[in-house]
Amino acid sequence: MTAPAAVSTLNVQILQENVAKALGIVSRAIATRSTLPIVHNIYVGTDRGRMVFWATDLSLGIRCWKGAKIESEGAVTVPARQFKDLIATLPKATVSLRQDGTKLRGECAGTTFDLPTMAAEDFPRWADCLGGPSFQIPAPVLCHALERVAPFAATDDSRPVLTGLQCQFTGDEAIFAAMVKRCDEGVSD
């Protein structure tokens, strides 16, 4: 995905439910402790006739596309927490989002709001975040693998390295593993 030209001005209409769902998905990748201000934002823009919402903490990036009526293509970044909280308070109706200088102006069912923006061109690109090869895996396959492995991840925060999952991708094979406290708690499949 390439950044829209600097002269583009975002102007779209999208259902509140679609924005809320997209923000719920991408918010998992919002940086919480970064000295780089732009990664506390969500990228809001257009991509091939759809809205794209994107967040990254520089080690993980999540994008979500939603259908929308696009008046003009463009992209901005907005403060993630403010945008997510604000969208959650809106009624289920059409939300108009329009770039207005250095603000994103939103309107929904008589409510108007303005959020400060940062340039979309400054948002880290996928290649900047990943720094290595990428892969694609069908969502049902990923969900199935995670459902089988995630219950075995340790929950004790005193050793955070044990609370994660290891995902290894080589060629057309994916290996998912979880570390458990006791060796006899694991499962093999």
Short mmCIF file of C-alpha atoms in Angstrom, two decimals:
data_model
loop_
_atom_site.label_atom_id
_atom_site.label_comp_id
_atom_site.label_asym_id
_atom_site.label_seq_id
_atom_site.Cartn_x
_atom_site.Cartn_y
_atom_site.Cartn_z
CA MET A 1 0.00 0.00 0.00
CA THR A 2 1.36 3.39 -0.88
CA ALA A 3 0.56 6.61 0.90
CA PRO A 4 -1.92 8.88 -0.86
CA ALA A 5 -0.57 12.03 -2.43
CA ALA A 6 -0.16 14.93 -0.01
CA VAL A 7 -2.85 16.96 -1.81
CA SER A 8 -5.53 14.30 -1.18
CA THR A 9 -8.20 15.23 1.31
CA LEU A 10 -10.06 12.37 2.95
CA ASN A 11 -13.85 12.58 2.68
CA VAL A 12 -15.90 9.42 3.36
CA GLN A 13 -19.15 8.10 4.79
CA ILE A 14 -19.09 4.83 6.72
CA LEU A 15 -21.37 3.06 9.18
CA GLN A 16 -20.53 3.56 12.86
CA GLU A 17 -20.65 -0.21 13.43
CA ASN A 18 -18.01 -0.75 10.75
CA VAL A 19 -15.68 1.86 12.23
CA ALA A 20 -16.16 0.42 15.74
CA LYS A 21 -15.40 -3.13 14.54
CA ALA A 22 -12.32 -2.01 12.64
CA LEU A 23 -11.01 -0.04 15.61
CA GLY A 24 -11.60 -3.01 17.90
CA ILE A 25 -9.45 -5.14 15.63
CA VAL A 26 -6.55 -2.77 14.97
CA SER A 27 -6.40 -1.37 18.49
CA ARG A 28 -4.60 -4.54 19.58
CA ALA A 29 -1.51 -3.19 17.81
CA ILE A 30 -1.53 0.35 19.22
CA ALA A 31 1.70 1.22 20.99
CA THR A 32 1.26 1.95 24.68
CA ARG A 33 4.81 2.86 25.68
CA SER A 34 6.58 4.43 22.76
CA THR A 35 8.51 7.65 22.47
CA LEU A 36 7.45 7.85 18.82
CA PRO A 37 4.15 9.82 18.89
CA ILE A 38 2.84 8.62 15.51
CA VAL A 39 2.48 5.00 16.71
CA HIS A 40 -0.05 6.16 19.31
CA ASN A 41 -2.25 7.03 16.32
CA ILE A 42 -4.43 5.02 13.97
CA TYR A 43 -4.02 5.40 10.22
CA VAL A 44 -7.41 6.20 8.68
CA GLY A 45 -7.50 6.26 4.91
CA THR A 46 -8.73 4.83 1.66
CA ASP A 47 -7.31 1.90 -0.27
CA ARG A 48 -8.73 0.53 -3.52
CA GLY A 49 -12.24 1.88 -2.92
CA ARG A 50 -12.47 0.87 0.75
CA MET A 51 -11.61 2.42 4.09
CA VAL A 52 -8.46 1.11 5.73
CA PHE A 53 -7.70 1.36 9.44
CA TRP A 54 -4.19 0.53 10.57
CA ALA A 55 -2.22 0.45 13.81
CA THR A 56 1.29 -0.63 14.68
CA ASP A 57 3.61 -0.75 17.65
CA LEU A 58 6.53 -1.36 15.25
CA SER A 59 6.69 -5.07 16.10
CA LEU A 60 3.09 -5.83 15.12
CA GLY A 61 0.93 -4.16 12.51
CA ILE A 62 -2.78 -4.81 11.97
CA ARG A 63 -4.85 -3.47 9.08
CA CYS A 64 -8.59 -3.77 8.61
CA TRP A 65 -10.60 -2.79 5.53
CA LYS A 66 -14.27 -1.80 5.58
CA GLY A 67 -16.69 -0.78 2.88
CA ALA A 68 -17.55 2.92 2.70
CA LYS A 69 -18.85 5.61 0.38
CA ILE A 70 -15.73 7.47 -0.69
CA GLU A 71 -16.18 11.06 -1.85
CA SER A 72 -12.43 11.68 -2.12
CA GLU A 73 -9.38 9.52 -1.45
CA GLY A 74 -6.91 10.43 1.27
CA ALA A 75 -5.42 9.43 4.60
CA VAL A 76 -4.56 10.87 8.00
CA THR A 77 -3.60 9.53 11.39
CA VAL A 78 -5.59 10.33 14.52
CA PRO A 79 -5.04 9.69 18.25
CA ALA A 80 -6.09 6.08 18.71
CA ARG A 81 -7.64 6.18 22.15
CA GLN A 82 -9.62 9.37 21.52
CA PHE A 83 -10.91 8.12 18.17
CA LYS A 84 -11.91 4.70 19.50
CA ASP A 85 -13.64 6.15 22.58
CA LEU A 86 -15.45 8.77 20.51
CA ILE A 87 -16.71 6.29 17.90
CA ALA A 88 -17.98 4.02 20.69
CA THR A 89 -20.24 6.82 21.99
CA LEU A 90 -21.89 7.51 18.62
CA PRO A 91 -25.26 6.03 17.65
CA LYS A 92 -25.47 3.33 14.99
CA ALA A 93 -25.74 5.60 11.98
CA THR A 94 -23.59 6.86 9.12
CA VAL A 95 -20.42 8.65 10.17
CA SER A 96 -18.99 11.29 7.85
CA LEU A 97 -15.24 11.75 8.13
CA ARG A 98 -13.59 14.67 6.37
CA GLN A 99 -10.06 15.97 6.56
CA ASP A 100 -10.12 19.68 7.35
CA GLY A 101 -6.57 21.01 7.41
CA THR A 102 -4.86 19.50 10.43
CA LYS A 103 -8.11 18.09 11.83
CA LEU A 104 -10.35 15.14 11.06
CA ARG A 105 -13.92 16.38 11.27
CA GLY A 106 -16.58 13.80 11.99
CA GLU A 107 -20.36 14.04 11.94
CA CYS A 108 -22.91 11.45 13.00
CA ALA A 109 -26.59 11.88 13.82
CA GLY A 110 -26.24 15.52 14.88
CA THR A 111 -22.92 15.05 16.71
CA THR A 112 -19.86 16.84 15.34
CA PHE A 113 -16.29 16.28 16.48
CA ASP A 114 -12.77 17.32 15.50
CA LEU A 115 -9.64 15.29 16.15
CA PRO A 116 -6.06 16.46 15.65
CA THR A 117 -4.19 14.66 12.89
CA MET A 118 -0.66 13.80 11.94
CA ALA A 119 0.47 13.22 8.36
CA ALA A 120 -0.26 9.74 7.03
CA GLU A 121 3.06 9.87 5.17
CA ASP A 122 4.83 9.77 8.56
CA PHE A 123 3.06 6.55 9.62
CA PRO A 124 5.43 3.53 9.52
CA ARG A 125 4.96 1.38 6.41
CA TRP A 126 4.54 -2.39 6.55
CA ALA A 127 8.08 -2.92 5.27
CA ASP A 128 9.40 -0.60 8.00
CA CYS A 129 7.59 -2.62 10.68
CA LEU A 130 8.30 -6.13 9.50
CA GLY A 131 11.91 -5.95 8.42
CA GLY A 132 11.72 -9.50 7.07
CA PRO A 133 9.66 -11.91 5.04
CA SER A 134 5.89 -11.85 5.37
CA PHE A 135 3.29 -14.59 5.09
CA GLN A 136 -0.42 -15.06 4.60
CA ILE A 137 -2.52 -17.62 6.41
CA PRO A 138 -6.30 -18.07 6.04
CA ALA A 139 -8.16 -16.73 9.09
CA PRO A 140 -9.98 -20.02 9.87
CA VAL A 141 -6.67 -21.92 9.87
CA LEU A 142 -5.03 -19.35 12.15
CA CYS A 143 -8.01 -19.34 14.53
CA HIS A 144 -8.00 -23.13 14.72
CA ALA A 145 -4.27 -23.24 15.49
CA LEU A 146 -4.54 -20.53 18.15
CA GLU A 147 -7.57 -22.17 19.79
CA ARG A 148 -5.55 -25.39 20.16
CA VAL A 149 -2.36 -23.80 21.50
CA ALA A 150 -3.34 -20.64 23.43
CA PRO A 151 -4.90 -22.44 26.43
CA PHE A 152 -1.47 -23.90 27.21
CA ALA A 153 0.34 -20.56 27.48
CA ALA A 154 1.38 -19.75 31.03
CA THR A 155 -0.63 -17.03 32.76
CA ASP A 156 1.89 -16.05 35.43
CA ASP A 157 3.09 -12.52 34.64
CA SER A 158 6.20 -12.94 36.80
CA ARG A 159 7.82 -14.61 33.77
CA PRO A 160 6.31 -12.78 30.78
CA VAL A 161 8.32 -14.73 28.23
CA LEU A 162 6.24 -17.81 29.10
CA THR A 163 2.91 -16.07 28.49
CA GLY A 164 3.37 -15.76 24.74
CA LEU A 165 2.98 -18.10 21.82
CA GLN A 166 5.72 -18.99 19.38
CA CYS A 167 4.74 -18.94 15.74
CA GLN A 168 7.26 -20.26 13.24
CA PHE A 169 6.66 -20.20 9.49
CA THR A 170 8.86 -22.06 7.05
CA GLY A 171 7.83 -22.61 3.46
CA ASP A 172 4.26 -23.87 3.55
CA GLU A 173 4.40 -25.08 7.16
CA ALA A 174 3.36 -23.23 10.32
CA ILE A 175 4.30 -24.33 13.84
CA PHE A 176 2.55 -22.88 16.88
CA ALA A 177 3.82 -23.59 20.38
CA ALA A 178 3.12 -22.47 23.95
CA MET A 179 5.34 -22.83 27.00
CA VAL A 180 3.68 -24.28 30.05
CA LYS A 181 4.95 -24.20 33.63
CA ARG A 182 5.18 -27.96 34.01
CA CYS A 183 6.40 -30.21 31.23
CA ASP A 184 3.54 -32.70 31.71
CA GLU A 185 0.86 -30.04 30.98
CA GLY A 186 1.63 -29.86 27.26
CA VAL A 187 -0.22 -31.51 24.44
CA SER A 188 1.13 -32.95 21.25
CA ASP A 189 -0.76 -33.10 18.03
#
